[in-house]
mmCIF file of C-alpha atoms in Angstrom:
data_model
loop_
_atom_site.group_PDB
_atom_site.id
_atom_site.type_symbol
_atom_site.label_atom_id
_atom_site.label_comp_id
_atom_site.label_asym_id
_atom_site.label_seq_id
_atom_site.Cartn_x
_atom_site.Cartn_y
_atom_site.Cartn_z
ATOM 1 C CA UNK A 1 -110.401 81.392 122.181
ATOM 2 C CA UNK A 2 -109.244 79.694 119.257
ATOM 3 C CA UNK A 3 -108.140 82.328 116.342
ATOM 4 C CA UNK A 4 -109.558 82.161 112.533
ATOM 5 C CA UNK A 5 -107.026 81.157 109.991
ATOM 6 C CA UNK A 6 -106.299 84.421 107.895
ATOM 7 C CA UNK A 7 -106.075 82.605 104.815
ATOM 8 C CA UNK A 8 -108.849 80.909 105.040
ATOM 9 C CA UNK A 9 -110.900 83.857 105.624
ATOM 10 C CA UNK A 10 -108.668 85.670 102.848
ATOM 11 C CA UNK A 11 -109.963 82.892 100.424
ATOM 12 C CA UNK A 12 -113.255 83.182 101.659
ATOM 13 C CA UNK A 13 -113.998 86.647 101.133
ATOM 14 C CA UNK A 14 -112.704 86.225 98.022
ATOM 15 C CA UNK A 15 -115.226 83.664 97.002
ATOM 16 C CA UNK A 16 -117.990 86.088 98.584
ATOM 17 C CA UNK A 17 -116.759 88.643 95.743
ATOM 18 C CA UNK A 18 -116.882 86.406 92.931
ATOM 19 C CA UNK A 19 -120.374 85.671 93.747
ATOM 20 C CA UNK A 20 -121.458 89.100 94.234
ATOM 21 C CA UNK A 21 -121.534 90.254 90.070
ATOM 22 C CA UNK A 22 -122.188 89.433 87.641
ATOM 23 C CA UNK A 23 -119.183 90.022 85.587
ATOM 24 C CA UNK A 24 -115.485 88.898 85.945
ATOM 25 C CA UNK A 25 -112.986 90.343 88.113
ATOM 26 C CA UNK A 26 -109.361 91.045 87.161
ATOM 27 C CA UNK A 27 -106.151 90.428 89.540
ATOM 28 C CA UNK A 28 -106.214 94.287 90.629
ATOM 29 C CA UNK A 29 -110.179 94.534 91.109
ATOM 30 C CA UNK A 30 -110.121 91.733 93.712
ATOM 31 C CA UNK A 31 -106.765 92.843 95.479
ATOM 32 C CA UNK A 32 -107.870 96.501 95.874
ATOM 33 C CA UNK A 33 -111.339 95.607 96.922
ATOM 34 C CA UNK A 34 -110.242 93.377 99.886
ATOM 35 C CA UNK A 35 -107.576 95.674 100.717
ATOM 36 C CA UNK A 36 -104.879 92.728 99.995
ATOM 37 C CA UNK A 37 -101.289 93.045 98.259
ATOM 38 C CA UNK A 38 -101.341 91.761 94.212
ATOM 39 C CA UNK A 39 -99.016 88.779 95.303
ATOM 40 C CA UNK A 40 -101.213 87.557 98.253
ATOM 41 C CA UNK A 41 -104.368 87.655 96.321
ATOM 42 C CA UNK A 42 -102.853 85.924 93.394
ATOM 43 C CA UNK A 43 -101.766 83.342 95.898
ATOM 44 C CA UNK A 44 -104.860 82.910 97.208
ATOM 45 C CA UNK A 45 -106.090 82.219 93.687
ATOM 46 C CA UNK A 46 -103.725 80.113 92.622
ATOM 47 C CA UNK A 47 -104.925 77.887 95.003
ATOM 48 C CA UNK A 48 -108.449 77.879 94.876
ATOM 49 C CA UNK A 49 -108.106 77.731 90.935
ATOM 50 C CA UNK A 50 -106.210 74.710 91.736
ATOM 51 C CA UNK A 51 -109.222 73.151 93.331
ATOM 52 C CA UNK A 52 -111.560 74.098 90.724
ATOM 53 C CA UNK A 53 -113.253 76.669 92.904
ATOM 54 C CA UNK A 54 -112.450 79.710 90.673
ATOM 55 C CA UNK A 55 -111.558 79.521 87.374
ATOM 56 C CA UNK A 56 -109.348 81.921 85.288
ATOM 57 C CA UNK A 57 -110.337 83.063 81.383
ATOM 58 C CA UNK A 58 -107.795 82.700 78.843
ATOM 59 C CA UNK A 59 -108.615 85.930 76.970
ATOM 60 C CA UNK A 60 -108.900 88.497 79.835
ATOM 61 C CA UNK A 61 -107.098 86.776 82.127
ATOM 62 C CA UNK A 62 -109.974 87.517 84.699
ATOM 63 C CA UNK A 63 -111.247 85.094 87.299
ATOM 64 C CA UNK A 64 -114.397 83.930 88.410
ATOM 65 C CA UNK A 65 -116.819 81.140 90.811
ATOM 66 C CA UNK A 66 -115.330 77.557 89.023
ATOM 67 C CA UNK A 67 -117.268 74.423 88.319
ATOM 68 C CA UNK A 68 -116.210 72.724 91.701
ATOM 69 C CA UNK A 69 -117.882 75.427 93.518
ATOM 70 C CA UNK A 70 -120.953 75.087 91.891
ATOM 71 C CA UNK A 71 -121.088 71.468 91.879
ATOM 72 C CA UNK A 72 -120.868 71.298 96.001
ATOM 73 C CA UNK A 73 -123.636 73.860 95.921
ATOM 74 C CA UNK A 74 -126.010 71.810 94.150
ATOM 75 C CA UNK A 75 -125.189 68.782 96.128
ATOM 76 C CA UNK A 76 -126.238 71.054 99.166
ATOM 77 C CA UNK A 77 -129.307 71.687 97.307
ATOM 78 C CA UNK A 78 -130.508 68.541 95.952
ATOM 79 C CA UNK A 79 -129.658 66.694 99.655
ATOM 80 C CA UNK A 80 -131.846 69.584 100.925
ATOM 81 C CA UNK A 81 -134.637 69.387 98.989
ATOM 82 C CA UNK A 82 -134.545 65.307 99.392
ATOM 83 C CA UNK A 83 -134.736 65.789 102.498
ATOM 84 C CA UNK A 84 -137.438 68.334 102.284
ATOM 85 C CA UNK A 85 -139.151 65.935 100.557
ATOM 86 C CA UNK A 86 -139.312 62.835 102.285
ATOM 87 C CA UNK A 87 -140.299 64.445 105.741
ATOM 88 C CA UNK A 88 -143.649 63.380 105.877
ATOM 89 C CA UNK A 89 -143.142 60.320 104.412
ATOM 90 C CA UNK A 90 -140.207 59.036 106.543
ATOM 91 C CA UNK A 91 -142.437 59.959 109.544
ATOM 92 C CA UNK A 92 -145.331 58.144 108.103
ATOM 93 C CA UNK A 93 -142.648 54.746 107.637
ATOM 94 C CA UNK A 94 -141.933 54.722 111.039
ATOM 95 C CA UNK A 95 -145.549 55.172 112.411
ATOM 96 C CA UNK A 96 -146.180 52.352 109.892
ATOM 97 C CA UNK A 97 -143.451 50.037 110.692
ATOM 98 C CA UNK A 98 -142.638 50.997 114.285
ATOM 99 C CA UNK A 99 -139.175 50.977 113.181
ATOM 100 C CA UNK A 100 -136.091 53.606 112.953
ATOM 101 C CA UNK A 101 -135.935 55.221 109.760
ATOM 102 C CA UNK A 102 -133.057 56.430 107.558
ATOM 103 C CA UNK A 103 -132.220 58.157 104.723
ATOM 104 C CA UNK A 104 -128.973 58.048 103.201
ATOM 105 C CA UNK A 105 -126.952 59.687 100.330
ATOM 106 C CA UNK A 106 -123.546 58.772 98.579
ATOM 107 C CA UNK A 107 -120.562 60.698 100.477
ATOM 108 C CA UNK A 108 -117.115 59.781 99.443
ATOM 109 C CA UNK A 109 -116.549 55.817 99.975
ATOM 110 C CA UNK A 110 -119.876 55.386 102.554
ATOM 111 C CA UNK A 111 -123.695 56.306 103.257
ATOM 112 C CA UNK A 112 -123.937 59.609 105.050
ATOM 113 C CA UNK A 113 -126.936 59.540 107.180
ATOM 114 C CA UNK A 114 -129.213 62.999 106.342
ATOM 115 C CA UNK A 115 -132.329 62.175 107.836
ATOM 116 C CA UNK A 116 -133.078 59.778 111.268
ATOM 117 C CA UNK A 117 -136.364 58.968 112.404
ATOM 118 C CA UNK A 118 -137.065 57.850 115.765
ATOM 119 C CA UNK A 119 -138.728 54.625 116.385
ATOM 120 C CA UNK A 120 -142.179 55.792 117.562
ATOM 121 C CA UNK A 121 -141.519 54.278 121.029
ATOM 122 C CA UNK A 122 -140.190 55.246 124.609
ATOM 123 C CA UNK A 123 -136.314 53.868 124.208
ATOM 124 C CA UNK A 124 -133.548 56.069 124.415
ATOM 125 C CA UNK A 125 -132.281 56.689 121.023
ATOM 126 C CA UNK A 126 -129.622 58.797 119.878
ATOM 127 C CA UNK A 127 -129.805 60.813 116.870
ATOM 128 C CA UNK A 128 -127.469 59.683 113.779
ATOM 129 C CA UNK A 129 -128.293 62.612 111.308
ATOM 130 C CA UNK A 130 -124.163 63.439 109.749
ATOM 131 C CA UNK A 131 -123.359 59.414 111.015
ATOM 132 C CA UNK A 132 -121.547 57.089 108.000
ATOM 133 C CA UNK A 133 -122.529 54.256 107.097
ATOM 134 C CA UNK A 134 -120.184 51.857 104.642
ATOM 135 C CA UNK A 135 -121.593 51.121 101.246
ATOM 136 C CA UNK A 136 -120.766 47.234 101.209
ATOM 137 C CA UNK A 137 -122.636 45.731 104.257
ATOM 138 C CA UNK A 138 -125.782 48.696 104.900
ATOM 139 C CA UNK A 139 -129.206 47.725 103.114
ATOM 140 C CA UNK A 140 -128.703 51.662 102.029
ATOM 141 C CA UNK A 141 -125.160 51.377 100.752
ATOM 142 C CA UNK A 142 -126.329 48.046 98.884
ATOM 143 C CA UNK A 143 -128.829 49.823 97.590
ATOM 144 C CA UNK A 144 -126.692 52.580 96.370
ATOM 145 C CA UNK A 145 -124.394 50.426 94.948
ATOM 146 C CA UNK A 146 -126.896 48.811 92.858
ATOM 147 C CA UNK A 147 -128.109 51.600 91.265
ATOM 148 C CA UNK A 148 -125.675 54.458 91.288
ATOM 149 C CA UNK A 149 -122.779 53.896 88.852
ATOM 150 C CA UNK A 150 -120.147 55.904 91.409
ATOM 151 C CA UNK A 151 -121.190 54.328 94.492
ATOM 152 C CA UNK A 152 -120.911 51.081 92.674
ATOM 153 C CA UNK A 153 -117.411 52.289 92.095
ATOM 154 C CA UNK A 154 -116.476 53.348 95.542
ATOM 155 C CA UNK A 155 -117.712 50.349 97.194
ATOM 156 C CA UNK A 156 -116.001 47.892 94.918
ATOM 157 C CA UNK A 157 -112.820 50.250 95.204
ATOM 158 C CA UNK A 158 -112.765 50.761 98.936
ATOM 159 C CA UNK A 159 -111.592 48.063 101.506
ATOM 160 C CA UNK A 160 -114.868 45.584 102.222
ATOM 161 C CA UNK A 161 -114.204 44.755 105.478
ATOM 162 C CA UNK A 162 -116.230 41.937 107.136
ATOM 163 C CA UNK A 163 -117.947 43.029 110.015
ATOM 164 C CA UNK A 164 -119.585 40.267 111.215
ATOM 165 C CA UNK A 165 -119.250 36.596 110.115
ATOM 166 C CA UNK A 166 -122.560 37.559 107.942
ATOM 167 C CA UNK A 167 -120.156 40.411 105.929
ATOM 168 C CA UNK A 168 -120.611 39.620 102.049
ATOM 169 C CA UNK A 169 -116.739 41.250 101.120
ATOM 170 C CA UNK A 170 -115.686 38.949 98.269
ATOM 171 C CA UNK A 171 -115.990 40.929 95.244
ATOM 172 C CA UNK A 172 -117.667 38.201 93.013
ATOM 173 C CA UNK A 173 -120.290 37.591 95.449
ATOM 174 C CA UNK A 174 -120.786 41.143 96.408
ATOM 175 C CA UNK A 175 -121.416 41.877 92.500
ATOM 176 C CA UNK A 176 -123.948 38.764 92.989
ATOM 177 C CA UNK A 177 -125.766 40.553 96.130
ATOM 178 C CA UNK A 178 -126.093 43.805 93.874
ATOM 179 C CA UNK A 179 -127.848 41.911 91.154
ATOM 180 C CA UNK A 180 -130.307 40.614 93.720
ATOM 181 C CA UNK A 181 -130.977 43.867 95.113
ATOM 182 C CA UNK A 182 -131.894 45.510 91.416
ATOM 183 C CA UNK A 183 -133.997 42.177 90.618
ATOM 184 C CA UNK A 184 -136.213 42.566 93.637
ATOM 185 C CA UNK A 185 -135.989 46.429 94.182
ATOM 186 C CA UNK A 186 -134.619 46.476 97.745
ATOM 187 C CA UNK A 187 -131.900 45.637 99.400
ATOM 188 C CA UNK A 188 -131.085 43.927 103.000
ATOM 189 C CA UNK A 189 -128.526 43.663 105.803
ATOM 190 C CA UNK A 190 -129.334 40.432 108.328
ATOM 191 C CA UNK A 191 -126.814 40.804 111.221
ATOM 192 C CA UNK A 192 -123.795 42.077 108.151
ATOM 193 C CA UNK A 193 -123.153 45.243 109.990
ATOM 194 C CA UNK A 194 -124.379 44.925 113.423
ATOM 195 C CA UNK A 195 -125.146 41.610 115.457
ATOM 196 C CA UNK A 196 -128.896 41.763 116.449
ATOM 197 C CA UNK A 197 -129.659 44.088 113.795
ATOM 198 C CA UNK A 198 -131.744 43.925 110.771
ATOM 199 C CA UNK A 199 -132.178 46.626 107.932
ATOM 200 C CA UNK A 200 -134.158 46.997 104.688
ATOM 201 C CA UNK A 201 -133.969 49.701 101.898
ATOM 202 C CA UNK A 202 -134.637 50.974 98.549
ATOM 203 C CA UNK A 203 -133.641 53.642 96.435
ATOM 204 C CA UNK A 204 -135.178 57.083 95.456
ATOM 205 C CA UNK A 205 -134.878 58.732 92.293
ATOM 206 C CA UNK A 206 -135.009 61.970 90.980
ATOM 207 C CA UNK A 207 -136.809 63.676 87.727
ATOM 208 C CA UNK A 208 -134.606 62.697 85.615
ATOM 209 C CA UNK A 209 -134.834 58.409 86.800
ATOM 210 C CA UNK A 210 -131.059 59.101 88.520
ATOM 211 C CA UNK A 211 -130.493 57.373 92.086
ATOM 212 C CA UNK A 212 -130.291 60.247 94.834
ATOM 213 C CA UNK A 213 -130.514 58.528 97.506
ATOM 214 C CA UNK A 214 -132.200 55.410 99.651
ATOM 215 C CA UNK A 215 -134.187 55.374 102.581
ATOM 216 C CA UNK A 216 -135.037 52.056 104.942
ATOM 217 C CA UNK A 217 -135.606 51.139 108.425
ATOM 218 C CA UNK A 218 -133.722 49.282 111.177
ATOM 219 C CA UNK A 219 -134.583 47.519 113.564
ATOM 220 C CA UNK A 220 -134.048 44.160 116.010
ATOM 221 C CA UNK A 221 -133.212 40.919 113.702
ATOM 222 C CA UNK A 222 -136.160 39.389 115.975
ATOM 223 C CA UNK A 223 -138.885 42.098 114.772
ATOM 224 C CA UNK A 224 -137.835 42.434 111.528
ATOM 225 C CA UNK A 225 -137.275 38.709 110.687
ATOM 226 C CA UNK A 226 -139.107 36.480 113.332
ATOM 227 C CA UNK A 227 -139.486 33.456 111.241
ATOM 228 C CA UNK A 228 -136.525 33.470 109.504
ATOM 229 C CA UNK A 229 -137.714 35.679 106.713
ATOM 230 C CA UNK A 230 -138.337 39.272 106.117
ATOM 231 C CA UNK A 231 -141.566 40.321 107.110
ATOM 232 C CA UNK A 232 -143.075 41.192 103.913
ATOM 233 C CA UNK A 233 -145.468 44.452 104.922
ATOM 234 C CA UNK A 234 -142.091 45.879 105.802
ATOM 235 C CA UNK A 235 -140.294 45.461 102.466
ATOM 236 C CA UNK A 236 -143.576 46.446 101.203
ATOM 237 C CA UNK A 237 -143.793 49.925 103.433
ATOM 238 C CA UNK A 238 -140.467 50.925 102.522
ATOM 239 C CA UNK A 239 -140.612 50.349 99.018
ATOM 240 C CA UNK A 240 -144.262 52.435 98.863
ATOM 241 C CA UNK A 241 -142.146 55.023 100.672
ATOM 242 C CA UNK A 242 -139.000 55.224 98.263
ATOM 243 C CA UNK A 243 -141.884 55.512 95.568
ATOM 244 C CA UNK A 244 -142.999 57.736 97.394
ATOM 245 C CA UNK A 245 -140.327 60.394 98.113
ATOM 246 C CA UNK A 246 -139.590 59.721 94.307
ATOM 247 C CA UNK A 247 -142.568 61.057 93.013
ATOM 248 C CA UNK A 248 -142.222 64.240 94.915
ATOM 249 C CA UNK A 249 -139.044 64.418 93.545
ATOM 250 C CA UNK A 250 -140.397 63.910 89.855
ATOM 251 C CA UNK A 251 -139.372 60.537 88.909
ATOM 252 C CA UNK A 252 -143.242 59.333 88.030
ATOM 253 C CA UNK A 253 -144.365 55.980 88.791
ATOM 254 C CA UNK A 254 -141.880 53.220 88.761
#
């Protein structure tokens, strides 16, 4: 059996005490109540003070939870309650479309896939809920990119590597793709990530109009685009559901 890092469970029951009050805690208070020695908790805090997960005031020289902390939690909290959201919705896409359905968020330089909905059919499928996705060459990471400032950022930063011979990785046309995508509200990957495969997505905004996400379906190229062009009651069905999931989340009407 594998054994737990000390440290790590050292930091994390320190974390777990910060969070408890309500008030600050001094060097001492935190070493005598986890039964450590003064120079291994201050350690300890050095390093997670470091990494803006405790923070230290001036005056008192006590610490407590930092602004890093805080930020992961409410990432946890608004993926959760996205995803809370769009449930029924993201079921009702794939019913409608008879297509896989995804929802994706921004996670470092790619699309992390949150929620997967089976294609209402008989095929094996595997699930691809935690899977990445890159931002440059996905219908969701297009759509990201178009409408979230950072993801714009990441994908222009990170390496756009051509997948297929379909890849759009020049930087001047990419830009080009993204002002397409904002003109006609969705985005669109024909045979760019995968051969044989087909995606189409918009985005999903919060209460306050911010992109949180994007959610689209995927599918064969030759059900998705049998006549060359994008059926439209698709792009339709999965821009009703971005609305959709929107709404719920506050944003209005758009």
């Amino acid at each position: 059996m594998a054994r737990n890092i000390q440290s790590l469970e050292r930091a994390a029951a320190m974390l777990r005490l910060l969070a408890g009050g309500e008030r600050r805690l001094g060097l001492s208070d935190i070493a005598s109540s986890l039964g450590l020695a003064k120079g291994t908790a201050h350690g300890i805090l050095r390093t997670l003070q470091q990494e803006g997960f405790v923070e230290q005031d001036d005056a008192s020289g006590r610490y407590q939870l930092g602004a890093e902390l805080l930020r992961l939690g409410t990432t946890y909290l608004d993926v959760h309650e996205l995803r809370a959201r769009a449930l029924v919705w993201t079921d009702d896409l794939a019913r409608s479309s008879g297509e896989s359905v995804y929802l994706g968020v921004l996670h470092q330089q790619g699309v992390l896939i949150v929620h997967h909905v089976f294609r209402p059919d008989d095929s094996r499928q595997v699930l691809e809920i935690g899977a990445m996705q890159p931002l440059h060459s996905t219908a969701l990471g297009k759509v990201l990119a178009a409408y979230d400032p950072v993801a714009h950022s990441e994908a222009l930063e990170s390496e756009r590597k051509p997948f297929t011979d379909r890849t759009v990785y020049d930087a001047e046309d990419f830009e080009h793709l993204l002002d397409i995508t904002r003109a006609r509200g969705y985005a669109a990957d024909i045979e760019e990530t995968w051969e044989g495969v087909a995606s189409v997505a918009a985005p999903i905004h919060d209460r306050r109009r911010m992109p949180v996400g994007a959610v689209g379906i995927t599918g064969a190229v030759e059900r998705l685009r049998p006549d060359g062009e994008l059926r439209p009651e698709l792009i339709a069905a999965v821009r009703d559901c971005a609305r959709a999931v929107s709404r719920d989340l506050g944003a209005g009407r758009f």
